[in-house]
PDB file of N, CA and C in Angstrom:
ATOM      1  N   MET A   2     116.194 116.636 -24.320  1.00 77.00           N
ATOM      2  CA  MET A   2     117.333 116.301 -23.533  1.00 77.00           C
ATOM      3  C   MET A   2     117.613 114.850 -23.826  1.00 77.00           C
ATOM      4  N   ASP A   3     118.768 114.515 -24.017  1.00 90.00           N
ATOM      5  CA  ASP A   3     119.289 113.048 -24.229  1.00 90.00           C
ATOM      6  C   ASP A   3     119.704 112.682 -22.777  1.00 90.00           C
ATOM      7  N   GLY A   4     119.552 111.237 -22.915  1.00 93.00           N
ATOM      8  CA  GLY A   4     120.187 110.554 -21.140  1.00 93.00           C
ATOM      9  C   GLY A   4     121.519 110.268 -21.251  1.00 93.00           C
ATOM     10  N   GLU A   5     122.379 110.496 -22.109  1.00 95.00           N
ATOM     11  CA  GLU A   5     123.717 110.965 -21.529  1.00 95.00           C
ATOM     12  C   GLU A   5     124.070 112.667 -20.979  1.00 95.00           C
ATOM     13  N   LEU A   6     123.115 113.389 -21.699  1.00 94.00           N
ATOM     14  CA  LEU A   6     123.598 114.741 -20.923  1.00 94.00           C
ATOM     15  C   LEU A   6     122.257 114.637 -19.511  1.00 94.00           C
ATOM     16  N   LEU A   7     121.403 113.929 -19.550  1.00 95.00           N
ATOM     17  CA  LEU A   7     120.800 113.633 -18.062  1.00 95.00           C
ATOM     18  C   LEU A   7     121.879 113.029 -16.946  1.00 95.00           C
ATOM     19  N   ASP A   8     122.068 111.820 -17.862  1.00 96.00           N
ATOM     20  CA  ASP A   8     122.915 111.410 -16.915  1.00 96.00           C
ATOM     21  C   ASP A   8     124.617 112.439 -16.357  1.00 96.00           C
ATOM     22  N   ARG A   9     125.436 112.507 -16.760  1.00 95.00           N
ATOM     23  CA  ARG A   9     126.111 114.162 -16.569  1.00 95.00           C
ATOM     24  C   ARG A   9     125.057 115.067 -15.750  1.00 95.00           C
ATOM     25  N   LEU A  10     124.533 115.761 -15.868  1.00 95.00           N
ATOM     26  CA  LEU A  10     123.516 116.296 -14.894  1.00 95.00           C
ATOM     27  C   LEU A  10     123.166 115.891 -13.925  1.00 95.00           C
ATOM     28  N   ARG A  11     122.854 114.780 -13.389  1.00 97.00           N
ATOM     29  CA  ARG A  11     122.689 113.612 -12.394  1.00 97.00           C
ATOM     30  C   ARG A  11     123.982 113.106 -11.707  1.00 97.00           C
ATOM     31  N   ARG A  12     124.979 113.168 -12.175  1.00 97.00           N
ATOM     32  CA  ARG A  12     126.334 113.019 -11.515  1.00 97.00           C
ATOM     33  C   ARG A  12     126.641 114.571 -10.554  1.00 97.00           C
ATOM     34  N   GLN A  13     126.838 115.681 -11.643  1.00 95.00           N
ATOM     35  CA  GLN A  13     127.237 116.659 -11.279  1.00 95.00           C
ATOM     36  C   GLN A  13     126.091 117.295  -9.760  1.00 95.00           C
ATOM     37  N   ALA A  14     125.107 117.006  -9.804  1.00 97.00           N
ATOM     38  CA  ALA A  14     123.981 117.413  -8.837  1.00 97.00           C
ATOM     39  C   ALA A  14     124.416 116.500  -7.714  1.00 97.00           C
ATOM     40  N   ALA A  15     124.710 114.958  -7.720  1.00 97.00           N
ATOM     41  CA  ALA A  15     124.926 114.108  -6.679  1.00 97.00           C
ATOM     42  C   ALA A  15     126.158 114.956  -6.194  1.00 97.00           C
ATOM     43  N   ARG A  16     127.468 114.835  -6.851  1.00 97.00           N
ATOM     44  CA  ARG A  16     128.228 115.568  -6.372  1.00 97.00           C
ATOM     45  C   ARG A  16     128.294 116.836  -5.829  1.00 97.00           C
ATOM     46  N   SER A  17     127.502 117.493  -5.836  1.00 94.00           N
ATOM     47  CA  SER A  17     126.926 118.713  -4.973  1.00 94.00           C
ATOM     48  C   SER A  17     125.848 118.550  -3.945  1.00 94.00           C
ATOM     49  N   GLY A  18     125.523 117.714  -3.458  1.00 97.00           N
ATOM     50  CA  GLY A  18     124.166 117.254  -2.863  1.00 97.00           C
ATOM     51  C   GLY A  18     122.934 117.498  -2.661  1.00 97.00           C
ATOM     52  N   MET A  19     122.543 117.786  -4.353  1.00 96.00           N
ATOM     53  CA  MET A  19     121.641 118.280  -4.946  1.00 96.00           C
ATOM     54  C   MET A  19     120.801 117.551  -5.680  1.00 96.00           C
ATOM     55  N   SER A  20     119.279 118.050  -6.365  1.00 97.00           N
ATOM     56  CA  SER A  20     118.985 117.557  -7.089  1.00 97.00           C
ATOM     57  C   SER A  20     119.084 117.945  -8.335  1.00 97.00           C
ATOM     58  N   VAL A  21     118.845 117.185  -9.365  1.00 97.00           N
ATOM     59  CA  VAL A  21     119.065 117.885 -10.900  1.00 97.00           C
ATOM     60  C   VAL A  21     118.532 119.344 -11.205  1.00 97.00           C
ATOM     61  N   GLN A  22     116.957 119.148 -10.675  1.00 96.00           N
ATOM     62  CA  GLN A  22     116.767 120.546 -10.712  1.00 96.00           C
ATOM     63  C   GLN A  22     117.292 121.374 -10.097  1.00 96.00           C
ATOM     64  N   ASP A  23     117.300 121.575  -8.854  1.00 97.00           N
ATOM     65  CA  ASP A  23     118.215 122.670  -7.929  1.00 97.00           C
ATOM     66  C   ASP A  23     119.749 122.866  -8.484  1.00 97.00           C
ATOM     67  N   TYR A  24     120.281 121.833  -9.328  1.00 96.00           N
ATOM     68  CA  TYR A  24     121.437 122.215  -9.928  1.00 96.00           C
ATOM     69  C   TYR A  24     121.370 122.541 -10.892  1.00 96.00           C
ATOM     70  N   VAL A  25     120.538 122.398 -11.846  1.00 95.00           N
ATOM     71  CA  VAL A  25     120.087 123.202 -12.805  1.00 95.00           C
ATOM     72  C   VAL A  25     120.007 124.702 -12.617  1.00 95.00           C
ATOM     73  N   ILE A  26     118.940 125.232 -11.353  1.00 95.00           N
ATOM     74  CA  ILE A  26     118.577 126.322 -11.179  1.00 95.00           C
ATOM     75  C   ILE A  26     119.483 127.076 -10.589  1.00 95.00           C
ATOM     76  N   ARG A  27     120.842 126.627  -9.360  1.00 94.00           N
ATOM     77  CA  ARG A  27     121.392 127.454  -9.465  1.00 94.00           C
ATOM     78  C   ARG A  27     122.639 127.653 -10.648  1.00 94.00           C
ATOM     79  N   THR A  28     122.721 126.943 -11.086  1.00 91.00           N
ATOM     80  CA  THR A  28     123.590 127.050 -12.689  1.00 91.00           C
ATOM     81  C   THR A  28     123.211 127.901 -13.597  1.00 91.00           C
ATOM     82  N   LEU A  29     121.578 128.247 -13.621  1.00 92.00           N
ATOM     83  CA  LEU A  29     121.440 129.201 -14.300  1.00 92.00           C
ATOM     84  C   LEU A  29     121.169 130.719 -14.017  1.00 92.00           C
ATOM     85  N   VAL A  30     121.062 130.670 -12.513  1.00 92.00           N
ATOM     86  CA  VAL A  30     121.017 131.661 -11.541  1.00 92.00           C
ATOM     87  C   VAL A  30     122.436 132.623 -11.672  1.00 92.00           C
ATOM     88  N   ARG A  31     123.736 131.343 -11.712  1.00 90.00           N
ATOM     89  CA  ARG A  31     124.888 131.735 -11.430  1.00 90.00           C
ATOM     90  C   ARG A  31     125.080 132.011 -12.648  1.00 90.00           C
ATOM     91  N   GLU A  32     124.687 132.052 -14.080  1.00 91.00           N
ATOM     92  CA  GLU A  32     125.020 132.890 -15.332  1.00 91.00           C
ATOM     93  C   GLU A  32     124.551 134.047 -15.520  1.00 91.00           C
ATOM     94  N   ASP A  33     123.129 133.751 -15.498  1.00 92.00           N
ATOM     95  CA  ASP A  33     122.335 134.993 -15.476  1.00 92.00           C
ATOM     96  C   ASP A  33     122.902 136.113 -14.244  1.00 92.00           C
ATOM     97  N   PHE A  34     123.577 136.128 -13.197  1.00 92.00           N
ATOM     98  CA  PHE A  34     124.366 136.756 -12.374  1.00 92.00           C
ATOM     99  C   PHE A  34     125.735 137.379 -13.332  1.00 92.00           C
ATOM    100  N   ASP A  35     126.295 136.570 -13.450  1.00 92.00           N
ATOM    101  CA  ASP A  35     127.789 136.738 -14.817  1.00 92.00           C
ATOM    102  C   ASP A  35     127.584 138.148 -15.403  1.00 92.00           C
ATOM    103  N   ALA A  36     126.204 137.188 -16.064  1.00 92.00           N
ATOM    104  CA  ALA A  36     126.058 138.296 -17.494  1.00 92.00           C
ATOM    105  C   ALA A  36     125.595 139.861 -17.257  1.00 92.00           C
ATOM    106  N   ARG A  37     124.809 139.392 -15.849  1.00 94.00           N
ATOM    107  CA  ARG A  37     124.161 141.013 -15.786  1.00 94.00           C
ATOM    108  C   ARG A  37     125.285 141.875 -14.712  1.00 94.00           C
ATOM    109  N   PHE A  38     126.854 141.346 -14.185  1.00 94.00           N
ATOM    110  CA  PHE A  38     127.836 141.863 -13.993  1.00 94.00           C
ATOM    111  C   PHE A  38     128.507 141.782 -14.801  1.00 94.00           C
ATOM    112  N   GLU A  39     128.338 141.478 -16.159  1.00 95.00           N
ATOM    113  CA  GLU A  39     129.214 142.135 -17.075  1.00 95.00           C
ATOM    114  C   GLU A  39     129.030 143.012 -17.652  1.00 95.00           C
ATOM    115  N   ASP A  40     127.262 143.114 -17.644  1.00 95.00           N
ATOM    116  CA  ASP A  40     126.802 144.500 -18.245  1.00 95.00           C
ATOM    117  C   ASP A  40     127.105 145.670 -17.589  1.00 95.00           C
ATOM    118  N   ALA A  41     127.040 145.856 -16.078  1.00 95.00           N
ATOM    119  CA  ALA A  41     127.315 146.437 -14.930  1.00 95.00           C
ATOM    120  C   ALA A  41     128.058 147.270 -15.329  1.00 95.00           C
ATOM    121  N   VAL A  42     129.539 146.251 -15.556  1.00 94.00           N
ATOM    122  CA  VAL A  42     130.801 146.938 -15.882  1.00 94.00           C
ATOM    123  C   VAL A  42     131.227 147.858 -17.300  1.00 94.00           C
ATOM    124  N   ASN A  43     130.461 146.653 -18.102  1.00 94.00           N
ATOM    125  CA  ASN A  43     130.758 147.793 -19.281  1.00 94.00           C
ATOM    126  C   ASN A  43     129.774 149.200 -19.522  1.00 94.00           C
ATOM    127  N   GLU A  44     129.098 148.937 -18.999  1.00 94.00           N
ATOM    128  CA  GLU A  44     128.123 150.087 -18.558  1.00 94.00           C
ATOM    129  C   GLU A  44     128.670 151.325 -17.638  1.00 94.00           C
ATOM    130  N   THR A  45     129.480 150.871 -16.476  1.00 93.00           N
ATOM    131  CA  THR A  45     130.709 151.906 -15.791  1.00 93.00           C
ATOM    132  C   THR A  45     131.544 152.414 -16.900  1.00 93.00           C
ATOM    133  N   GLU A  46     132.115 151.317 -17.345  1.00 93.00           N
ATOM    134  CA  GLU A  46     133.619 151.948 -18.132  1.00 93.00           C
ATOM    135  C   GLU A  46     132.924 153.064 -19.231  1.00 93.00           C
ATOM    136  N   ARG A  47     131.494 152.479 -19.842  1.00 93.00           N
ATOM    137  CA  ARG A  47     131.168 153.604 -20.447  1.00 93.00           C
ATOM    138  C   ARG A  47     131.115 154.976 -20.566  1.00 93.00           C
ATOM    139  N   PHE A  48     130.808 154.725 -18.915  1.00 92.00           N
ATOM    140  CA  PHE A  48     130.404 156.153 -17.808  1.00 92.00           C
ATOM    141  C   PHE A  48     131.463 156.925 -17.783  1.00 92.00           C
ATOM    142  N   TYR A  49     132.582 156.049 -17.172  1.00 92.00           N
ATOM    143  CA  TYR A  49     133.822 156.822 -16.775  1.00 92.00           C
ATOM    144  C   TYR A  49     134.321 156.492 -18.260  1.00 92.00           C
ATOM    145  N   GLY A  50     134.571 156.484 -19.204  1.00 87.00           N
ATOM    146  CA  GLY A  50     135.613 155.992 -19.882  1.00 87.00           C
ATOM    147  C   GLY A  50     136.920 154.947 -20.310  1.00 87.00           C
ATOM    148  N   GLY A  51     136.648 154.238 -19.190  1.00 70.00           N
ATOM    149  CA  GLY A  51     137.540 153.197 -19.280  1.00 70.00           C
ATOM    150  C   GLY A  51     137.796 152.778 -20.525  1.00 70.00           C
ATOM    151  N   PRO A  52     138.175 151.355 -20.366  1.00 67.00           N
ATOM    152  CA  PRO A  52     138.689 150.108 -21.701  1.00 67.00           C
ATOM    153  C   PRO A  52     137.825 150.571 -22.871  1.00 67.00           C
ATOM    154  N   GLY A  53     137.004 150.069 -21.888  1.00 52.00           N
ATOM    155  CA  GLY A  53     135.598 149.747 -22.998  1.00 52.00           C
ATOM    156  C   GLY A  53     134.787 151.529 -23.584  1.00 52.00           C
ATOM    157  N   GLY A  54     134.877 152.213 -23.359  1.00 49.00           N
ATOM    158  CA  GLY A  54     134.287 153.724 -23.708  1.00 49.00           C
ATOM    159  C   GLY A  54     135.107 154.329 -24.270  1.00 49.00           C
ATOM    160  N   ALA A  55     134.889 155.960 -24.031  1.00 51.00           N
ATOM    161  CA  ALA A  55     136.060 156.748 -24.419  1.00 51.00           C
ATOM    162  C   ALA A  55     136.980 156.459 -25.487  1.00 51.00           C
TER     163      ALA A  55
END
């Protein structure tokens, strides 16, 4: 990780009142949730023949 990216992460984490580690973990968890939610929506649409299916 380059210094510029680490500085940006530190600023973002500080704005949220978190450590860099907590900020990164929260971001990863949110991204993982978003991906799993999108997969679930797509699977539901395929099952019921919605916009992504039939």
